mmCIF file of C-alpha atoms and ligand atoms in Angstrom:
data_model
loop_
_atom_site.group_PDB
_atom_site.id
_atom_site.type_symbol
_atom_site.label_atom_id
_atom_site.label_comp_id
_atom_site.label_asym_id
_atom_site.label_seq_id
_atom_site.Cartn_x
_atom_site.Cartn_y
_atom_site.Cartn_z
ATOM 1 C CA UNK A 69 31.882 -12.807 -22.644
ATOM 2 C CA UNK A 70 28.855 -14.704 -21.779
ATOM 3 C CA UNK A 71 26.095 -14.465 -24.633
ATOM 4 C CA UNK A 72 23.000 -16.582 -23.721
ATOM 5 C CA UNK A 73 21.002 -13.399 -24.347
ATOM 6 C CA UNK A 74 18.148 -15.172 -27.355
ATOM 7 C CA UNK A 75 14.870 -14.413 -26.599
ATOM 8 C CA UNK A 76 12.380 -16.370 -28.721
ATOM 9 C CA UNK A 77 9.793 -14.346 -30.686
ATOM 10 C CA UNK A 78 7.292 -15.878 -28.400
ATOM 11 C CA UNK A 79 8.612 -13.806 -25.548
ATOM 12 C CA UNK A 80 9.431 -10.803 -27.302
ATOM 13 C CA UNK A 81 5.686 -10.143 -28.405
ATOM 14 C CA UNK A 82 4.703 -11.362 -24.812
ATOM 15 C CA UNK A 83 6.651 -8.745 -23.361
ATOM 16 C CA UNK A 84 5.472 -6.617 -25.732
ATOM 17 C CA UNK A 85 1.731 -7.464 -24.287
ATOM 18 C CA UNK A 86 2.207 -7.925 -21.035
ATOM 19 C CA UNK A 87 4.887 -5.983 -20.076
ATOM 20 C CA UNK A 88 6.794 -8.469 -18.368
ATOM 21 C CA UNK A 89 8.443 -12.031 -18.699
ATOM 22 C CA UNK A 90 10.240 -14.757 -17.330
ATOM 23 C CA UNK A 91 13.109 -15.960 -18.508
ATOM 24 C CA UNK A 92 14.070 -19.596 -17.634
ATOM 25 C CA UNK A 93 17.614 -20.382 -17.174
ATOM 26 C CA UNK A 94 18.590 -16.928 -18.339
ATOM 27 C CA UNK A 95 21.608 -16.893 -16.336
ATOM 28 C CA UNK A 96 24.882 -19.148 -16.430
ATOM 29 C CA UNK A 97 26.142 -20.430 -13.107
ATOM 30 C CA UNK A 98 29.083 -17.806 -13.665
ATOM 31 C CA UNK A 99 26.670 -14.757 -14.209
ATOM 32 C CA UNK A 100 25.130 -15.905 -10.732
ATOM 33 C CA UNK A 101 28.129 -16.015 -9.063
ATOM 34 C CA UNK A 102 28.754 -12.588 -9.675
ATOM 35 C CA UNK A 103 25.456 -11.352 -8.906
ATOM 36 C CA UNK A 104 25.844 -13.780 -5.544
ATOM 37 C CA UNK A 105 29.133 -11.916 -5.203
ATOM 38 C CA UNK A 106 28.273 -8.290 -5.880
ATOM 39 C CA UNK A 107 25.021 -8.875 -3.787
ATOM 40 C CA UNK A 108 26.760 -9.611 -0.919
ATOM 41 C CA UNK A 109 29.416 -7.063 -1.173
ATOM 42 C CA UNK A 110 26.839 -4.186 -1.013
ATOM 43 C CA UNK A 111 25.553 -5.552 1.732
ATOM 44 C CA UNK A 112 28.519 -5.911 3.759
ATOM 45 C CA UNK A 113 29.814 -2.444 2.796
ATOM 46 C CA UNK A 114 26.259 -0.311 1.845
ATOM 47 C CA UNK A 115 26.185 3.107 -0.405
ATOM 48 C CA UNK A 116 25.221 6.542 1.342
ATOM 49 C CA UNK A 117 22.104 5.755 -1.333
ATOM 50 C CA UNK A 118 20.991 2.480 1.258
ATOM 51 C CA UNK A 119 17.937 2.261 2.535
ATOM 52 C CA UNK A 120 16.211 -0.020 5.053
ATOM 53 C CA UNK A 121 12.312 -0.182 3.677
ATOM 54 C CA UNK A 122 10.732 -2.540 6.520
ATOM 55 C CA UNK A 123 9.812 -0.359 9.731
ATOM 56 C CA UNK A 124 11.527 -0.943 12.696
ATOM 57 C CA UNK A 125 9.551 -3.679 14.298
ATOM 58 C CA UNK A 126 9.257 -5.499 11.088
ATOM 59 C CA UNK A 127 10.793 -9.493 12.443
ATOM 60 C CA UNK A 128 12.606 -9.263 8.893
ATOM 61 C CA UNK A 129 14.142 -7.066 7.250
ATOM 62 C CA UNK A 130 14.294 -5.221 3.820
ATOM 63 C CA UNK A 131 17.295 -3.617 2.649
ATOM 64 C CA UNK A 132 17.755 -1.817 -0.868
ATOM 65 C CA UNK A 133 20.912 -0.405 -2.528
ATOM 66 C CA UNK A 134 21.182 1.720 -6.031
ATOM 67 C CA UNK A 135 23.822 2.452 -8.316
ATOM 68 C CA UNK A 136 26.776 0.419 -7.330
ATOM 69 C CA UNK A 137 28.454 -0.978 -10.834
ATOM 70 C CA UNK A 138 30.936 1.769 -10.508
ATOM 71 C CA UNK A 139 32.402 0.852 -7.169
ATOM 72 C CA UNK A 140 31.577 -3.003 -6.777
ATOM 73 C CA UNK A 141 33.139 -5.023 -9.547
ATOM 74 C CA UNK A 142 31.118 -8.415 -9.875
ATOM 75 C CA UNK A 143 28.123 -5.757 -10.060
ATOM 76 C CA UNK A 144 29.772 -3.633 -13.216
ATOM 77 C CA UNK A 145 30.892 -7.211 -14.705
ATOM 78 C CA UNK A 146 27.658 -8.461 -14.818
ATOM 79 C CA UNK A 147 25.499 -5.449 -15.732
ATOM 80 C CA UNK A 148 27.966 -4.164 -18.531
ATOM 81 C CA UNK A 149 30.245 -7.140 -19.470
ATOM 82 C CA UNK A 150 28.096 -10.494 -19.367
ATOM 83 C CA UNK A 151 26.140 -10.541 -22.134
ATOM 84 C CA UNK A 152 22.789 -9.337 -20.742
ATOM 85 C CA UNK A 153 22.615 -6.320 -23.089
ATOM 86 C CA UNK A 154 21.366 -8.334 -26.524
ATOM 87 C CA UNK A 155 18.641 -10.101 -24.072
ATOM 88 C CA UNK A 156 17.762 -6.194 -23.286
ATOM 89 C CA UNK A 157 17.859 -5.091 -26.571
ATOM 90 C CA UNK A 158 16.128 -7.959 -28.253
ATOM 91 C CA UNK A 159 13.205 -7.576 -25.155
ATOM 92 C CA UNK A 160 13.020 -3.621 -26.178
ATOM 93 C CA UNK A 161 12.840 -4.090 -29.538
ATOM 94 C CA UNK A 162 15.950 -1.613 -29.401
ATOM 95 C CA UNK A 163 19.186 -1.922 -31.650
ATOM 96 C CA UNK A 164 20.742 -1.084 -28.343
ATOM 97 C CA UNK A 165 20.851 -1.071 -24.841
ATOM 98 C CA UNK A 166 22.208 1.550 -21.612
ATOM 99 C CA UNK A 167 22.569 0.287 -18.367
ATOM 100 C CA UNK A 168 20.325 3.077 -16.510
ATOM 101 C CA UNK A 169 21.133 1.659 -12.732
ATOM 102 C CA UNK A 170 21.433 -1.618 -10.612
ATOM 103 C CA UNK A 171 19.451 -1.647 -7.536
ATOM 104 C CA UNK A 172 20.067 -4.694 -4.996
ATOM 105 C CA UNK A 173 16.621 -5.504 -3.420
ATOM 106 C CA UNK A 174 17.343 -8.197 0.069
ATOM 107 C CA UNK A 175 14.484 -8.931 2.101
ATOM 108 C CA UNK A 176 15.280 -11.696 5.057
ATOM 109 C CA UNK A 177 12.983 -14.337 6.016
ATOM 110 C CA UNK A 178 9.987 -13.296 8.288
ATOM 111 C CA UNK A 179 10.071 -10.016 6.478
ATOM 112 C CA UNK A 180 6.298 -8.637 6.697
ATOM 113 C CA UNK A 181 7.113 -5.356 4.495
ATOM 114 C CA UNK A 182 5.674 -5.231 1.395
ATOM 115 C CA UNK A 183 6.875 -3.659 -1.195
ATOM 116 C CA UNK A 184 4.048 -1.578 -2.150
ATOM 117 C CA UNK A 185 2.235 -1.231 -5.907
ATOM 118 C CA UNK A 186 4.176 1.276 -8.372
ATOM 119 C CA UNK A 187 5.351 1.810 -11.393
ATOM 120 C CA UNK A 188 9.336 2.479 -11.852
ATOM 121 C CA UNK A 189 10.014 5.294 -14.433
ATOM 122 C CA UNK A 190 7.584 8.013 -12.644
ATOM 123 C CA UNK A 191 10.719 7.785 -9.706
ATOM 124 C CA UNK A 192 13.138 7.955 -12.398
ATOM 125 C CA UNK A 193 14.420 11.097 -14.551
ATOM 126 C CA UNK A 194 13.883 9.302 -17.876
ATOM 127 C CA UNK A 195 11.103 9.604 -20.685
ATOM 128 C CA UNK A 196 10.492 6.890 -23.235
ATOM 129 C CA UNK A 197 9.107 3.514 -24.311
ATOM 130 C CA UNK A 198 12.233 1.058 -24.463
ATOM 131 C CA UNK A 199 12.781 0.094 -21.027
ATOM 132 C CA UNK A 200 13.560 -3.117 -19.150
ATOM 133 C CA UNK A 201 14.343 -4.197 -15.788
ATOM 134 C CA UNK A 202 15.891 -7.782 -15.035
ATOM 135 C CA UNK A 203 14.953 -8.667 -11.419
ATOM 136 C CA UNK A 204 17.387 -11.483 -10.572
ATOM 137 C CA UNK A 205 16.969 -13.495 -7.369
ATOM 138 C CA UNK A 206 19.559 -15.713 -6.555
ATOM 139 C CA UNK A 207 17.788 -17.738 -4.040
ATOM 140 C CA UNK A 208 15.024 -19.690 -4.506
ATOM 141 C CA UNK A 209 11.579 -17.353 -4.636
ATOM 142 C CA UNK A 210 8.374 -19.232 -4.551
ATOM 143 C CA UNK A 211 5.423 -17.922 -6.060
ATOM 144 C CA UNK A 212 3.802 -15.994 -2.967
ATOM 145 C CA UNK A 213 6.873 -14.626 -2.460
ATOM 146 C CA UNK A 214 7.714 -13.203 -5.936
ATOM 147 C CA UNK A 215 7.658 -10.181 -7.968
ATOM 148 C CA UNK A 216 4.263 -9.479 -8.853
ATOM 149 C CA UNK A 217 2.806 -7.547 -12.087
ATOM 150 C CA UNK A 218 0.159 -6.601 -13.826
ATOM 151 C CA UNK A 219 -0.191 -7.552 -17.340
ATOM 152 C CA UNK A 220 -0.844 -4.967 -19.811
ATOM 153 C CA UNK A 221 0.169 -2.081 -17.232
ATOM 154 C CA UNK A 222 2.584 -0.459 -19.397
ATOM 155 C CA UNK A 223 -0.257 1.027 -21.378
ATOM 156 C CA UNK A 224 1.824 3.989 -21.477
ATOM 157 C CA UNK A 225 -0.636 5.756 -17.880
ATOM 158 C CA UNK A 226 1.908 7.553 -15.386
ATOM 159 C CA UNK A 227 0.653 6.825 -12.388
ATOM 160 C CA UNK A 228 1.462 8.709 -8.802
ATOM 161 C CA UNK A 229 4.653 7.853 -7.114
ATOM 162 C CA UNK A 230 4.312 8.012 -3.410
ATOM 163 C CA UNK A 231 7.421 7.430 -0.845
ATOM 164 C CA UNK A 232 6.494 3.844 0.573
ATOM 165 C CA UNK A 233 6.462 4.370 4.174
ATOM 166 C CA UNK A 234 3.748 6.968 3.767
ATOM 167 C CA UNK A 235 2.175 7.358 0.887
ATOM 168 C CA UNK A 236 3.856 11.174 0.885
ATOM 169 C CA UNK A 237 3.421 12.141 -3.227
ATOM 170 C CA UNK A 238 7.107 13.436 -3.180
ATOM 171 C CA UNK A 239 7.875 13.847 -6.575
ATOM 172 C CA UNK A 240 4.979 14.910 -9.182
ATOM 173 C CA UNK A 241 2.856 16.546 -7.551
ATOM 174 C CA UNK A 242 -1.331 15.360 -6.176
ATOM 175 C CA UNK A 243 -2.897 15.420 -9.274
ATOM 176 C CA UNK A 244 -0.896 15.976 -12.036
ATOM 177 C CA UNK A 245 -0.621 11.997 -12.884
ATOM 178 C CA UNK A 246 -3.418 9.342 -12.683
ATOM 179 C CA UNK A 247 -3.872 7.591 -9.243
ATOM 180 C CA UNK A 248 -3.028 3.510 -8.950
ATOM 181 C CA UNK A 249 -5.983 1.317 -9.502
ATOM 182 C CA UNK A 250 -7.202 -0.772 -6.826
ATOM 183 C CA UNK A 251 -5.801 -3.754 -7.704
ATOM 184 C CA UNK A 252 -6.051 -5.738 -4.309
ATOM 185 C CA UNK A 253 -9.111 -4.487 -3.936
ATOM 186 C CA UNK A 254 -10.689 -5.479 -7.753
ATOM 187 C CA UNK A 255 -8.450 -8.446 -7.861
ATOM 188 C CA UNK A 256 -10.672 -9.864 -10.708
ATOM 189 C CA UNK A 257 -10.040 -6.462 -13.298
ATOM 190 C CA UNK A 258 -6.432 -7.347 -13.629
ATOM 191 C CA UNK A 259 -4.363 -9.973 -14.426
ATOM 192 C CA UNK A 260 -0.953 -10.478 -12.042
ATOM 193 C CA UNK A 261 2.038 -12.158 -13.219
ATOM 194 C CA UNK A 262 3.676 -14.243 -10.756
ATOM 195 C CA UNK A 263 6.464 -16.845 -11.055
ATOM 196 C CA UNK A 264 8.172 -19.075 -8.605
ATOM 197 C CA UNK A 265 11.859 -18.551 -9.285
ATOM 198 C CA UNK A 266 15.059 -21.145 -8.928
ATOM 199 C CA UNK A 267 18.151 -19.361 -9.606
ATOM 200 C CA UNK A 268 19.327 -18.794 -12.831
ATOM 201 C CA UNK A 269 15.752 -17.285 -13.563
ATOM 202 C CA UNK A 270 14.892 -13.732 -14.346
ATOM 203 C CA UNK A 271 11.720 -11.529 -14.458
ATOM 204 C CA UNK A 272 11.778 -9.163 -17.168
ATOM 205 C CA UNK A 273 9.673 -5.835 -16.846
ATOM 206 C CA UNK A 274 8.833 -2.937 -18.040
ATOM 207 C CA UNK A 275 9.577 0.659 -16.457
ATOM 208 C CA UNK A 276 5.824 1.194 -16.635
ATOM 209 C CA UNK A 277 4.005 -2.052 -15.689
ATOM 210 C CA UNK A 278 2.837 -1.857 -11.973
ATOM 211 C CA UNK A 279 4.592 -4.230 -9.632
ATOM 212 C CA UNK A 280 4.979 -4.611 -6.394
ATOM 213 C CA UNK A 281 5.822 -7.731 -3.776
ATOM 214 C CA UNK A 282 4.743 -9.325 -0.819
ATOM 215 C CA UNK A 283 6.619 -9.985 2.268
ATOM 216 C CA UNK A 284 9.247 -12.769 2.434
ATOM 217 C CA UNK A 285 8.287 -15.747 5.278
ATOM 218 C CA UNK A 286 11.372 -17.461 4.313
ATOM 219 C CA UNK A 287 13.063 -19.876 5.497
ATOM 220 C CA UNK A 288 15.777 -18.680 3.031
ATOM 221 C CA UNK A 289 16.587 -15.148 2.229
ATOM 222 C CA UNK A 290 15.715 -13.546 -0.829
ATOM 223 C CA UNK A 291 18.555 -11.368 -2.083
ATOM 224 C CA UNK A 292 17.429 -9.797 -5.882
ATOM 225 C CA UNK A 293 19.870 -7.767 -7.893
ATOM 226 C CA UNK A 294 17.619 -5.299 -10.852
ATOM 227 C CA UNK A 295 19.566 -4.852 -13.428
ATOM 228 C CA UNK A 296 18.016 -1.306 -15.541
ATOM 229 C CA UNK A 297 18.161 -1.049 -19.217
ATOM 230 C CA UNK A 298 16.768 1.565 -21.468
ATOM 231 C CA UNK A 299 16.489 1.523 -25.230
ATOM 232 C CA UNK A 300 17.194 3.815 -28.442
ATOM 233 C CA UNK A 301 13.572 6.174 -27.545
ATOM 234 C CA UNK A 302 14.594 6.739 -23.926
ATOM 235 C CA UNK A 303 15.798 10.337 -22.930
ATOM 236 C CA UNK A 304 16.721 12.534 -20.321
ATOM 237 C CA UNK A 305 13.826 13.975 -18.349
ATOM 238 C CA UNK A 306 15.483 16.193 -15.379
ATOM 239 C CA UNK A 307 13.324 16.935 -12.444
ATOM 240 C CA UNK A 308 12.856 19.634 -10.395
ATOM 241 C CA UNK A 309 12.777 17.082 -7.606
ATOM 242 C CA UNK A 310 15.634 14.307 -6.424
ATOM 243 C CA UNK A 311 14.653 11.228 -8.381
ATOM 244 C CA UNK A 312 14.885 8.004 -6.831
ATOM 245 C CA UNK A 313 17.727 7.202 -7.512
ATOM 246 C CA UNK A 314 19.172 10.284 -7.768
ATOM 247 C CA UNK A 315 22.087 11.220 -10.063
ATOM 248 C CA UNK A 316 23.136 14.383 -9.233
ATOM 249 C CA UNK A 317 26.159 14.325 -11.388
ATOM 250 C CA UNK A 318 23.232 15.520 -14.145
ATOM 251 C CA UNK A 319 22.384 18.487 -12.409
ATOM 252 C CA UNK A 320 24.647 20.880 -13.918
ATOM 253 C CA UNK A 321 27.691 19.764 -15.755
ATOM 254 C CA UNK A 322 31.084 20.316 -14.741
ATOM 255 C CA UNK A 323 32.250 20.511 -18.234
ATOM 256 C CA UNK A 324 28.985 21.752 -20.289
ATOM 257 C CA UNK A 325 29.779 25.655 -19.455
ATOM 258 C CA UNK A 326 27.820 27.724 -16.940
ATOM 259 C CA UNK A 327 24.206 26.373 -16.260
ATOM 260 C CA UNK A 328 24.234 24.135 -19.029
ATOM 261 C CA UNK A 329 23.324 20.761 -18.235
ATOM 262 C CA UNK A 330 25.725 17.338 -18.340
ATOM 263 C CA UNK A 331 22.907 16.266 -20.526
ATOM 264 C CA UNK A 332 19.917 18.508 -21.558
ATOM 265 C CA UNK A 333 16.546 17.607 -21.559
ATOM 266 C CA UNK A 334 15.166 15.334 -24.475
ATOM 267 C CA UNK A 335 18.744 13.878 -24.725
ATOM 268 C CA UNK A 336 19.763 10.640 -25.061
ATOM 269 C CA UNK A 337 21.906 9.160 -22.226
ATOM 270 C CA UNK A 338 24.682 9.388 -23.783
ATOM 271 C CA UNK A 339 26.679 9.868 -20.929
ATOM 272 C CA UNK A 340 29.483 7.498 -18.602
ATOM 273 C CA UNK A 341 27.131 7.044 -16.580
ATOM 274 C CA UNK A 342 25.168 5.148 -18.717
ATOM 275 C CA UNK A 343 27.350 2.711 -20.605
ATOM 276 C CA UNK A 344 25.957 1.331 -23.945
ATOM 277 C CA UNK A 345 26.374 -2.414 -23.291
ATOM 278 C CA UNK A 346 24.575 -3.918 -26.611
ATOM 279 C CA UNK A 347 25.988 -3.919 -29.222
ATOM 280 C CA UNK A 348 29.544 -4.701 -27.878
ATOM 281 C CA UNK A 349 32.027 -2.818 -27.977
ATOM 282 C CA UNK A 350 34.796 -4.334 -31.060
ATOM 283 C CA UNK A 351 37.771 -5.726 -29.099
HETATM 284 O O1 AKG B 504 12.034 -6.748 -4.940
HETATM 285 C C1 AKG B 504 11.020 -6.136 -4.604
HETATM 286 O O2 AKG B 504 10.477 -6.318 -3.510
HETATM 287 C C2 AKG B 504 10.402 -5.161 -5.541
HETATM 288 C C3 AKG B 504 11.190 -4.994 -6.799
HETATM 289 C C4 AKG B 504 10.978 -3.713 -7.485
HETATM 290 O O3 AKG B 504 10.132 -2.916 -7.141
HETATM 291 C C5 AKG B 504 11.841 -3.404 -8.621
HETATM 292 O O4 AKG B 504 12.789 -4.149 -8.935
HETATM 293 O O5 AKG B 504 11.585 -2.365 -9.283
#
């Protein structure tokens, strides 16, 4: 196992504050291989759960993927297996850490889509405080290419999920959460986190902290594997809507007993589809 998962106290209490990080050199040239290699192999052979997110006559292109550890190998490696748990833990203040979902995130040079402002959990099916996501490129990213956040986000405001082609509010409903600030538009009132990236390098954020990217000019693609963690405080939160990404398998369980649920609300996710990866498990 690869363990170069120490986060100084420095960074802890700044991702405590601002709701995201980076992390220099947070991956060994082995852990990027196998994100390089599960990556690619999602790519080559997509999930019914692909999407492409650029429109049509967008010159690039930009192609997500969710929840493949199960069926592509270097994925499951590196999300449960390499070590990146006790950096999880250690960034949610957690004495452990469940991988929630991976998500692969490729947009190809001369992509003009951007990925639109949003918070994560309000797509997601879980409640709670302890949550991280490692977005790992492994190309190059310059700055006005990168992830982008806003510091100090994660305030613990839901805001409004809305599809990103059109805005549609598809999962809570208009008006029952707090609408997105402005942030282009009052670019002074917030403060955006931005880093240019080598590979190796990770951005560490927060469920809750707004984020969102620009387009990708290029000239080299910029393939991103997120890797999801959630801490001790996270539980299930089922929705009467299909989250994104869904996980159907929660709906109703198979072996619960008649309309009981795989796991009920307020439960922890203790479940195989969440494997604890921090602490190890004893060989
Ligand atoms: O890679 C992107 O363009 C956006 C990433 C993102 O929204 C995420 O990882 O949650």
């Amino acid at each position: 196992m690869i363990d170069r998962g120490v986060a100084s106290v420095a960074l802890v209490s700044a991702f405590a504050r601002d709701g995201a990080v980076v992390v220099r050199g947070a991956l060994s040239v082995e852990q990027l291989k196998l994100a390089e290699a599960g990556i690619n192999a999602a790519l080559a052979d997509p999930s019914p759960l692909a999407i492409t997110a650029s429109r049509d006559d967008d010159p690039g292109s930009f192609v997500e993927d969710f929840r493949n550890w199960q069926r592509v190998e270097p994925i499951r490696v590196l999300a449960l297996d390499a070590g990146l748990g006790a950096l999880a833990a250690t960034l949610m203040g957690s004495s452990t850490a469940r991988l929630y979902h991976d998500h692969v995130l490729v947009k190809e040079p001369g992509t003009r889509q951007r990925t639109p402002w949003h918070q994560d959990q309000p797509y997601y099916d879980v409640d709670g405080a302890q949550t991280v996501s490692f977005w790992i490129p492994i190309d190059p990213v310059p700055a006005d290419g990168s992830l982008e956040i806003v510091a100090g986000s994660h305030d613990g405001t839901w805001y409004t999920p809305r599809a990103f082609a059109d805005e549609a509010a598809k999962w809570f409903p208009e008006g029952q959460l707090a609408e997105l600030p402005d942030i282009d538009g009052d670019p002074e009132a917030h403060r955006v986190l931005r880093w240019a990236l080598e590979p190796g390098d990770l951005v560490a954020f927060s469920m809750l902290a707004i984020h969102g990217a620009p387009g990708f000019v290029g000239p080299g693609r910029r393939r991103v594997l997120s890797l999801r963690y959630v801490g001790d405080d996270v539980v299930h939160a089922p929705r009467p809507w299909r989250t994104s990404p869904p996980f159907p398998e929660l709906a109703s369980d198979s072996g619960a007993g008649a309309g009981e649920r795989a796991l009920p609300a307020g439960a922890p996710l203790d479940h195989p589809l969440f494997p604890l990866v921090h602490p190890p498990a004893r060989s």
